[in-house]
Amino acid sequence: DVKVTQSSRYLVKRTGEKVFLECVQDMDHENMFWYRQDPGLGLRLIYFSYDVKMKEKGDIPEGYSVSREKKERFSLILESASTNQTSMYLCASTPEGSYNSPLHFGNGTRLTVT
Amino acid sequence: AQKITQTQPGMFVQEKEAVTLDCTYDTSDPSYGLFWYKQPSSGEMIFLIYQGSYDQQNATEGRYSLNFQKARKSANLVISASQLGDSAMYFCAMREANTDKLIFGTGTRLQVFP
């Protein structure tokens, strides 16, 4: 079974802090994704990566950056956290060139910025 | 640009009855995949069912079936014989062949009552 692990289930940070959300997958998937989930808005794509050191902006990249130095790890970075970034963050992965393959999700990180 | 619309924020259904959750999509890519995910209160994203744009038959997985009407660009999820454990958020999603992005709708909260 594919396992996608997000390092923290809950996280509380202060406004202005630099925040790292970590995600690791164990199935050698090329593609990795970061979404945020907010009530009434569904899941919105922040960034995705289709290979090591490769990244593409999703629909809401502002205020975020990502890092993919190793194939299994995809990090989401909030350079200066703000209260409007309080949300549930979901990481996912899938093999390359597989538009018919489902994404495998981690359990999510609920981030609160105070 | 690809787009997914779920017009039902909430639905109620009595146990053992069938329920249909609506999903419409928009894309200019002839090759795409449609997915349904379930998210219980625990927060995990559970993949339910997949329909490819070239599939001739509607997808079925146990009590889940997908009513795929390509000309109308709709991909409704049908849950037969609802169970209390079906109470959850349900998300429709689409992935085009020319991009690895999976785009989600805003979700439908289904509540099953005895």
mmCIF file of N, CA, C and O in Angstrom, chain B residues 42-113:
data_model
loop_
_atom_site.group_PDB
_atom_site.id
_atom_site.type_symbol
_atom_site.label_atom_id
_atom_site.label_comp_id
_atom_site.label_asym_id
_atom_site.label_seq_id
_atom_site.Cartn_x
_atom_site.Cartn_y
_atom_site.Cartn_z
ATOM 1 N N SER B 42 -12.752 12.052 10.139
ATOM 2 C CA SER B 42 -11.345 11.842 10.519
ATOM 3 C C SER B 42 -10.387 12.616 9.613
ATOM 4 O O SER B 42 -9.221 12.809 9.955
ATOM 5 N N GLY B 43 -10.865 13.030 8.438
ATOM 6 C CA GLY B 43 -10.065 13.867 7.566
ATOM 7 C C GLY B 43 -9.331 13.164 6.437
ATOM 8 O O GLY B 43 -8.838 13.812 5.525
ATOM 9 N N GLU B 44 -9.220 11.848 6.494
ATOM 10 C CA GLU B 44 -8.500 11.161 5.412
ATOM 11 C C GLU B 44 -9.286 11.223 4.113
ATOM 12 O O GLU B 44 -10.513 11.291 4.113
ATOM 13 N N MET B 45 -8.588 11.239 3.013
ATOM 14 C CA MET B 45 -9.208 11.252 1.685
ATOM 15 C C MET B 45 -9.193 9.824 1.155
ATOM 16 O O MET B 45 -8.130 9.244 0.944
ATOM 17 N N ILE B 46 -10.390 9.289 0.917
ATOM 18 C CA ILE B 46 -10.524 7.901 0.471
ATOM 19 C C ILE B 46 -10.990 7.888 -0.979
ATOM 20 O O ILE B 46 -12.073 8.396 -1.291
ATOM 21 N N PHE B 47 -10.196 7.299 -1.845
ATOM 22 C CA PHE B 47 -10.572 7.180 -3.248
ATOM 23 C C PHE B 47 -11.710 6.178 -3.396
ATOM 24 O O PHE B 47 -11.652 5.063 -2.861
ATOM 25 N N LEU B 48 -12.764 6.562 -4.133
ATOM 26 C CA LEU B 48 -13.923 5.695 -4.291
ATOM 27 C C LEU B 48 -14.024 5.062 -5.673
ATOM 28 O O LEU B 48 -14.213 3.852 -5.806
ATOM 29 N N ILE B 49 -13.932 5.899 -6.723
ATOM 30 C CA ILE B 49 -14.267 5.402 -8.050
ATOM 31 C C ILE B 49 -13.668 6.314 -9.105
ATOM 32 O O ILE B 49 -13.464 7.511 -8.873
ATOM 33 N N TYR B 50 -13.373 5.722 -10.266
ATOM 34 C CA TYR B 50 -12.748 6.439 -11.376
ATOM 35 C C TYR B 50 -13.511 6.169 -12.674
ATOM 36 O O TYR B 50 -13.986 5.051 -12.909
ATOM 37 N N GLN B 51 -13.599 7.215 -13.501
ATOM 38 C CA GLN B 51 -14.191 7.079 -14.840
ATOM 39 C C GLN B 51 -13.278 7.775 -15.847
ATOM 40 O O GLN B 51 -12.973 8.964 -15.686
ATOM 41 N N GLY B 52 -12.861 7.066 -16.874
ATOM 42 C CA GLY B 52 -12.053 7.657 -17.922
ATOM 43 C C GLY B 52 -12.934 8.223 -19.031
ATOM 44 O O GLY B 52 -14.036 7.718 -19.276
ATOM 45 N N SER B 53 -12.445 9.233 -19.715
ATOM 46 C CA SER B 53 -13.259 9.908 -20.726
ATOM 47 C C SER B 53 -13.596 9.004 -21.901
ATOM 48 O O SER B 53 -14.583 9.236 -22.605
ATOM 49 N N TYR B 54 -12.798 7.964 -22.114
ATOM 50 C CA TYR B 54 -13.067 7.070 -23.242
ATOM 51 C C TYR B 54 -13.773 5.788 -22.821
ATOM 52 O O TYR B 54 -14.048 4.931 -23.662
ATOM 53 N N ASP B 55 -14.047 5.683 -21.537
ATOM 54 C CA ASP B 55 -14.735 4.472 -21.068
ATOM 55 C C ASP B 55 -16.161 4.443 -21.596
ATOM 56 O O ASP B 55 -16.901 5.435 -21.458
ATOM 57 N N GLN B 56 -16.536 3.317 -22.163
ATOM 58 C CA GLN B 56 -17.868 3.198 -22.742
ATOM 59 C C GLN B 56 -18.931 2.922 -21.697
ATOM 60 O O GLN B 56 -20.095 3.292 -21.871
ATOM 61 N N GLN B 57 -18.516 2.246 -20.636
ATOM 62 C CA GLN B 57 -19.495 1.883 -19.607
ATOM 63 C C GLN B 57 -19.274 2.716 -18.347
ATOM 64 O O GLN B 57 -18.154 3.129 -18.038
ATOM 65 N N ASN B 58 -20.357 2.904 -17.622
ATOM 66 C CA ASN B 58 -20.256 3.593 -16.342
ATOM 67 C C ASN B 58 -19.475 2.750 -15.354
ATOM 68 O O ASN B 58 -19.664 1.533 -15.266
ATOM 69 N N ALA B 59 -18.619 3.421 -14.587
ATOM 70 C CA ALA B 59 -17.814 2.709 -13.596
ATOM 71 C C ALA B 59 -18.681 2.294 -12.406
ATOM 72 O O ALA B 59 -19.632 2.990 -12.030
ATOM 73 N N THR B 60 -18.356 1.138 -11.847
ATOM 74 C CA THR B 60 -19.022 0.687 -10.623
ATOM 75 C C THR B 60 -17.972 0.100 -9.686
ATOM 76 O O THR B 60 -17.001 -0.526 -10.132
ATOM 77 N N GLU B 61 -18.178 0.345 -8.387
ATOM 78 C CA GLU B 61 -17.324 -0.231 -7.352
ATOM 79 C C GLU B 61 -18.211 -0.521 -6.153
ATOM 80 O O GLU B 61 -18.526 0.356 -5.367
ATOM 81 N N GLY B 62 -18.648 -1.763 -6.048
ATOM 82 C CA GLY B 62 -19.514 -2.128 -4.925
ATOM 83 C C GLY B 62 -20.809 -1.329 -4.952
ATOM 84 O O GLY B 62 -21.541 -1.341 -5.932
ATOM 85 N N ARG B 63 -21.048 -0.589 -3.868
ATOM 86 C CA ARG B 63 -22.287 0.206 -3.795
ATOM 87 C C ARG B 63 -22.177 1.550 -4.510
ATOM 88 O O ARG B 63 -23.160 2.306 -4.556
ATOM 89 N N TYR B 64 -21.009 1.838 -5.057
ATOM 90 C CA TYR B 64 -20.795 3.112 -5.751
ATOM 91 C C TYR B 64 -20.865 2.895 -7.256
ATOM 92 O O TYR B 64 -20.290 1.954 -7.782
ATOM 93 N N SER B 65 -21.554 3.785 -7.922
ATOM 94 C CA SER B 65 -21.535 3.787 -9.384
ATOM 95 C C SER B 65 -21.464 5.236 -9.855
ATOM 96 O O SER B 65 -21.848 6.165 -9.139
ATOM 97 N N LEU B 66 -20.929 5.383 -11.030
ATOM 98 C CA LEU B 66 -20.758 6.716 -11.582
ATOM 99 C C LEU B 66 -21.654 6.835 -12.808
ATOM 100 O O LEU B 66 -21.507 6.058 -13.755
ATOM 101 N N ASN B 67 -22.556 7.772 -12.780
ATOM 102 C CA ASN B 67 -23.455 8.038 -13.909
ATOM 103 C C ASN B 67 -22.771 9.067 -14.801
ATOM 104 O O ASN B 67 -22.857 10.272 -14.575
ATOM 105 N N PHE B 68 -22.093 8.559 -15.833
ATOM 106 C CA PHE B 68 -21.262 9.382 -16.700
ATOM 107 C C PHE B 68 -22.038 9.765 -17.951
ATOM 108 O O PHE B 68 -22.425 8.892 -18.732
ATOM 109 N N GLN B 69 -22.293 11.057 -18.107
ATOM 110 C CA GLN B 69 -22.964 11.559 -19.300
ATOM 111 C C GLN B 69 -22.029 12.552 -19.963
ATOM 112 O O GLN B 69 -22.004 13.744 -19.619
ATOM 113 N N LYS B 70 -21.280 12.040 -20.926
ATOM 114 C CA LYS B 70 -20.188 12.812 -21.517
ATOM 115 C C LYS B 70 -20.672 14.060 -22.239
ATOM 116 O O LYS B 70 -20.061 15.120 -22.120
ATOM 117 N N ALA B 71 -21.755 13.938 -22.980
ATOM 118 C CA ALA B 71 -22.244 15.083 -23.748
ATOM 119 C C ALA B 71 -22.688 16.206 -22.820
ATOM 120 O O ALA B 71 -22.556 17.393 -23.156
ATOM 121 N N ARG B 72 -23.195 15.840 -21.662
ATOM 122 C CA ARG B 72 -23.641 16.841 -20.700
ATOM 123 C C ARG B 72 -22.522 17.243 -19.749
ATOM 124 O O ARG B 72 -22.715 18.100 -18.883
ATOM 125 N N LYS B 73 -21.394 16.575 -19.869
ATOM 126 C CA LYS B 73 -20.256 16.825 -18.977
ATOM 127 C C LYS B 73 -20.666 16.689 -17.515
ATOM 128 O O LYS B 73 -20.427 17.589 -16.695
ATOM 129 N N SER B 74 -21.291 15.568 -17.233
ATOM 130 C CA SER B 74 -21.641 15.309 -15.841
ATOM 131 C C SER B 74 -21.136 13.928 -15.423
ATOM 132 O O SER B 74 -21.047 13.006 -16.251
ATOM 133 N N ALA B 75 -20.834 13.805 -14.152
ATOM 134 C CA ALA B 75 -20.266 12.562 -13.608
ATOM 135 C C ALA B 75 -20.804 12.387 -12.192
ATOM 136 O O ALA B 75 -20.081 12.535 -11.212
ATOM 137 N N ASN B 76 -22.070 12.060 -12.093
ATOM 138 C CA ASN B 76 -22.728 11.972 -10.797
ATOM 139 C C ASN B 76 -22.411 10.660 -10.099
ATOM 140 O O ASN B 76 -22.371 9.596 -10.723
ATOM 141 N N LEU B 77 -22.218 10.743 -8.799
ATOM 142 C CA LEU B 77 -21.962 9.554 -7.981
ATOM 143 C C LEU B 77 -23.283 9.047 -7.419
ATOM 144 O O LEU B 77 -24.042 9.822 -6.830
ATOM 145 N N VAL B 78 -23.523 7.764 -7.591
ATOM 146 C CA VAL B 78 -24.707 7.136 -7.030
ATOM 147 C C VAL B 78 -24.265 6.162 -5.945
ATOM 148 O O VAL B 78 -23.431 5.288 -6.203
ATOM 149 N N ILE B 79 -24.800 6.351 -4.759
ATOM 150 C CA ILE B 79 -24.537 5.421 -3.655
ATOM 151 C C ILE B 79 -25.828 4.653 -3.410
ATOM 152 O O ILE B 79 -26.874 5.256 -3.106
ATOM 153 N N SER B 80 -25.761 3.367 -3.550
ATOM 154 C CA SER B 80 -26.966 2.556 -3.318
ATOM 155 C C SER B 80 -26.958 2.052 -1.878
ATOM 156 O O SER B 80 -25.902 1.949 -1.242
ATOM 157 N N ALA B 81 -28.146 1.786 -1.363
ATOM 158 C CA ALA B 81 -28.298 1.200 -0.023
ATOM 159 C C ALA B 81 -27.430 1.921 0.997
ATOM 160 O O ALA B 81 -26.523 1.343 1.601
ATOM 161 N N SER B 82 -27.695 3.208 1.183
ATOM 162 C CA SER B 82 -26.866 4.034 2.065
ATOM 163 C C SER B 82 -26.735 3.440 3.461
ATOM 164 O O SER B 82 -27.683 2.838 3.995
ATOM 165 N N GLN B 83 -25.567 3.646 4.034
ATOM 166 C CA GLN B 83 -25.287 3.198 5.401
ATOM 167 C C GLN B 83 -24.888 4.407 6.237
ATOM 168 O O GLN B 83 -24.434 5.422 5.715
ATOM 169 N N LEU B 84 -25.038 4.264 7.554
ATOM 170 C CA LEU B 84 -24.691 5.380 8.447
ATOM 171 C C LEU B 84 -23.242 5.800 8.244
ATOM 172 O O LEU B 84 -22.899 6.981 8.326
ATOM 173 N N GLY B 85 -22.376 4.833 7.941
ATOM 174 C CA GLY B 85 -20.963 5.117 7.724
ATOM 175 C C GLY B 85 -20.674 5.871 6.443
ATOM 176 O O GLY B 85 -19.530 6.283 6.225
ATOM 177 N N ASP B 86 -21.691 6.066 5.619
ATOM 178 C CA ASP B 86 -21.493 6.853 4.399
ATOM 179 C C ASP B 86 -21.532 8.353 4.678
ATOM 180 O O ASP B 86 -21.228 9.157 3.792
ATOM 181 N N SER B 87 -21.920 8.729 5.878
ATOM 182 C CA SER B 87 -21.946 10.154 6.236
ATOM 183 C C SER B 87 -20.534 10.711 6.160
ATOM 184 O O SER B 87 -19.626 10.236 6.857
ATOM 185 N N ALA B 88 -20.344 11.711 5.295
ATOM 186 C CA ALA B 88 -19.002 12.235 5.027
ATOM 187 C C ALA B 88 -19.111 13.362 4.013
ATOM 188 O O ALA B 88 -20.188 13.630 3.470
ATOM 189 N N MET B 89 -17.965 14.003 3.748
ATOM 190 C CA MET B 89 -17.849 14.917 2.610
ATOM 191 C C MET B 89 -17.459 14.091 1.390
ATOM 192 O O MET B 89 -16.639 13.175 1.486
ATOM 193 N N TYR B 90 -18.025 14.448 0.252
ATOM 194 C CA TYR B 90 -17.709 13.773 -0.996
ATOM 195 C C TYR B 90 -17.228 14.812 -2.009
ATOM 196 O O TYR B 90 -17.878 15.825 -2.226
ATOM 197 N N PHE B 91 -16.073 14.507 -2.607
ATOM 198 C CA PHE B 91 -15.469 15.416 -3.571
ATOM 199 C C PHE B 91 -15.365 14.756 -4.934
ATOM 200 O O PHE B 91 -14.922 13.608 -5.057
ATOM 201 N N CYS B 92 -15.756 15.509 -5.937
ATOM 202 C CA CYS B 92 -15.550 15.135 -7.330
ATOM 203 C C CYS B 92 -14.271 15.824 -7.805
ATOM 204 O O CYS B 92 -13.982 16.967 -7.397
ATOM 205 N N ALA B 93 -13.513 15.152 -8.651
ATOM 206 C CA ALA B 93 -12.255 15.727 -9.122
ATOM 207 C C ALA B 93 -11.981 15.298 -10.559
ATOM 208 O O ALA B 93 -12.488 14.272 -11.021
ATOM 209 N N MET B 94 -11.182 16.078 -11.254
ATOM 210 C CA MET B 94 -10.862 15.791 -12.659
ATOM 211 C C MET B 94 -9.383 16.020 -12.910
ATOM 212 O O MET B 94 -8.774 16.951 -12.357
ATOM 213 N N ARG B 95 -8.864 15.171 -13.770
ATOM 214 C CA ARG B 95 -7.468 15.295 -14.157
ATOM 215 C C ARG B 95 -7.393 15.169 -15.671
ATOM 216 O O ARG B 95 -7.887 14.208 -16.242
ATOM 217 N N GLU B 96 -6.779 16.153 -16.332
ATOM 218 C CA GLU B 96 -6.627 16.117 -17.769
ATOM 219 C C GLU B 96 -5.353 15.369 -18.133
ATOM 220 O O GLU B 96 -4.386 15.357 -17.364
ATOM 221 N N ALA B 97 -5.331 14.784 -19.337
ATOM 222 C CA ALA B 97 -4.166 14.024 -19.764
ATOM 223 C C ALA B 97 -2.964 14.924 -20.002
ATOM 224 O O ALA B 97 -1.820 14.497 -19.853
ATOM 225 N N ASN B 98 -3.197 16.176 -20.384
ATOM 226 C CA ASN B 98 -2.070 17.055 -20.711
ATOM 227 C C ASN B 98 -1.523 17.785 -19.493
ATOM 228 O O ASN B 98 -0.646 18.627 -19.608
ATOM 229 N N THR B 99 -2.020 17.470 -18.328
ATOM 230 C CA THR B 99 -1.505 18.048 -17.096
ATOM 231 C C THR B 99 -1.650 16.996 -16.008
ATOM 232 O O THR B 99 -2.526 16.148 -16.087
ATOM 233 N N ASP B 100 -0.789 17.039 -15.030
ATOM 234 C CA ASP B 100 -0.903 16.078 -13.939
ATOM 235 C C ASP B 100 -1.700 16.629 -12.767
ATOM 236 O O ASP B 100 -1.794 16.000 -11.727
ATOM 237 N N LYS B 101 -2.303 17.782 -12.937
ATOM 238 C CA LYS B 101 -3.051 18.392 -11.838
ATOM 239 C C LYS B 101 -4.403 17.723 -11.659
ATOM 240 O O LYS B 101 -5.096 17.413 -12.622
ATOM 241 N N LEU B 102 -4.774 17.514 -10.405
ATOM 242 C CA LEU B 102 -6.111 17.037 -10.082
ATOM 243 C C LEU B 102 -6.859 18.209 -9.469
ATOM 244 O O LEU B 102 -6.429 18.744 -8.450
ATOM 245 N N ILE B 103 -7.958 18.602 -10.119
ATOM 246 C CA ILE B 103 -8.738 19.748 -9.667
ATOM 247 C C ILE B 103 -10.024 19.249 -9.017
ATOM 248 O O ILE B 103 -10.712 18.395 -9.570
ATOM 249 N N PHE B 104 -10.351 19.808 -7.846
ATOM 250 C CA PHE B 104 -11.485 19.348 -7.057
ATOM 251 C C PHE B 104 -12.655 20.317 -7.111
ATOM 252 O O PHE B 104 -12.474 21.526 -7.287
ATOM 253 N N GLY B 105 -13.842 19.765 -6.898
ATOM 254 C CA GLY B 105 -15.012 20.583 -6.647
ATOM 255 C C GLY B 105 -15.047 21.000 -5.180
ATOM 256 O O GLY B 105 -14.160 20.657 -4.399
ATOM 257 N N THR B 106 -16.096 21.728 -4.808
ATOM 258 C CA THR B 106 -16.190 22.249 -3.444
ATOM 259 C C THR B 106 -16.759 21.244 -2.459
ATOM 260 O O THR B 106 -16.748 21.487 -1.254
ATOM 261 N N GLY B 107 -17.258 20.124 -2.964
ATOM 262 C CA GLY B 107 -17.683 19.055 -2.081
ATOM 263 C C GLY B 107 -19.165 19.093 -1.736
ATOM 264 O O GLY B 107 -19.827 20.131 -1.815
ATOM 265 N N THR B 108 -19.679 17.921 -1.358
ATOM 266 C CA THR B 108 -21.058 17.762 -0.865
ATOM 267 C C THR B 108 -21.003 17.007 0.453
ATOM 268 O O THR B 108 -20.384 15.943 0.529
ATOM 269 N N ARG B 109 -21.641 17.571 1.467
ATOM 270 C CA ARG B 109 -21.684 16.864 2.753
ATOM 271 C C ARG B 109 -22.931 16.001 2.784
ATOM 272 O O ARG B 109 -24.055 16.508 2.733
ATOM 273 N N LEU B 110 -22.728 14.709 2.862
ATOM 274 C CA LEU B 110 -23.831 13.747 2.908
ATOM 275 C C LEU B 110 -24.061 13.306 4.343
ATOM 276 O O LEU B 110 -23.119 12.947 5.043
ATOM 277 N N GLN B 111 -25.312 13.365 4.749
ATOM 278 C CA GLN B 111 -25.676 12.852 6.080
ATOM 279 C C GLN B 111 -26.724 11.761 5.910
ATOM 280 O O GLN B 111 -27.765 11.989 5.270
ATOM 281 N N VAL B 112 -26.430 10.605 6.457
ATOM 282 C CA VAL B 112 -27.330 9.463 6.394
ATOM 283 C C VAL B 112 -28.000 9.335 7.753
ATOM 284 O O VAL B 112 -27.318 9.266 8.785
ATOM 285 N N PHE B 113 -29.333 9.306 7.768
ATOM 286 C CA PHE B 113 -30.040 9.202 9.044
ATOM 287 C C PHE B 113 -30.798 7.881 9.108
ATOM 288 O O PHE B 113 -31.199 7.329 8.083
#
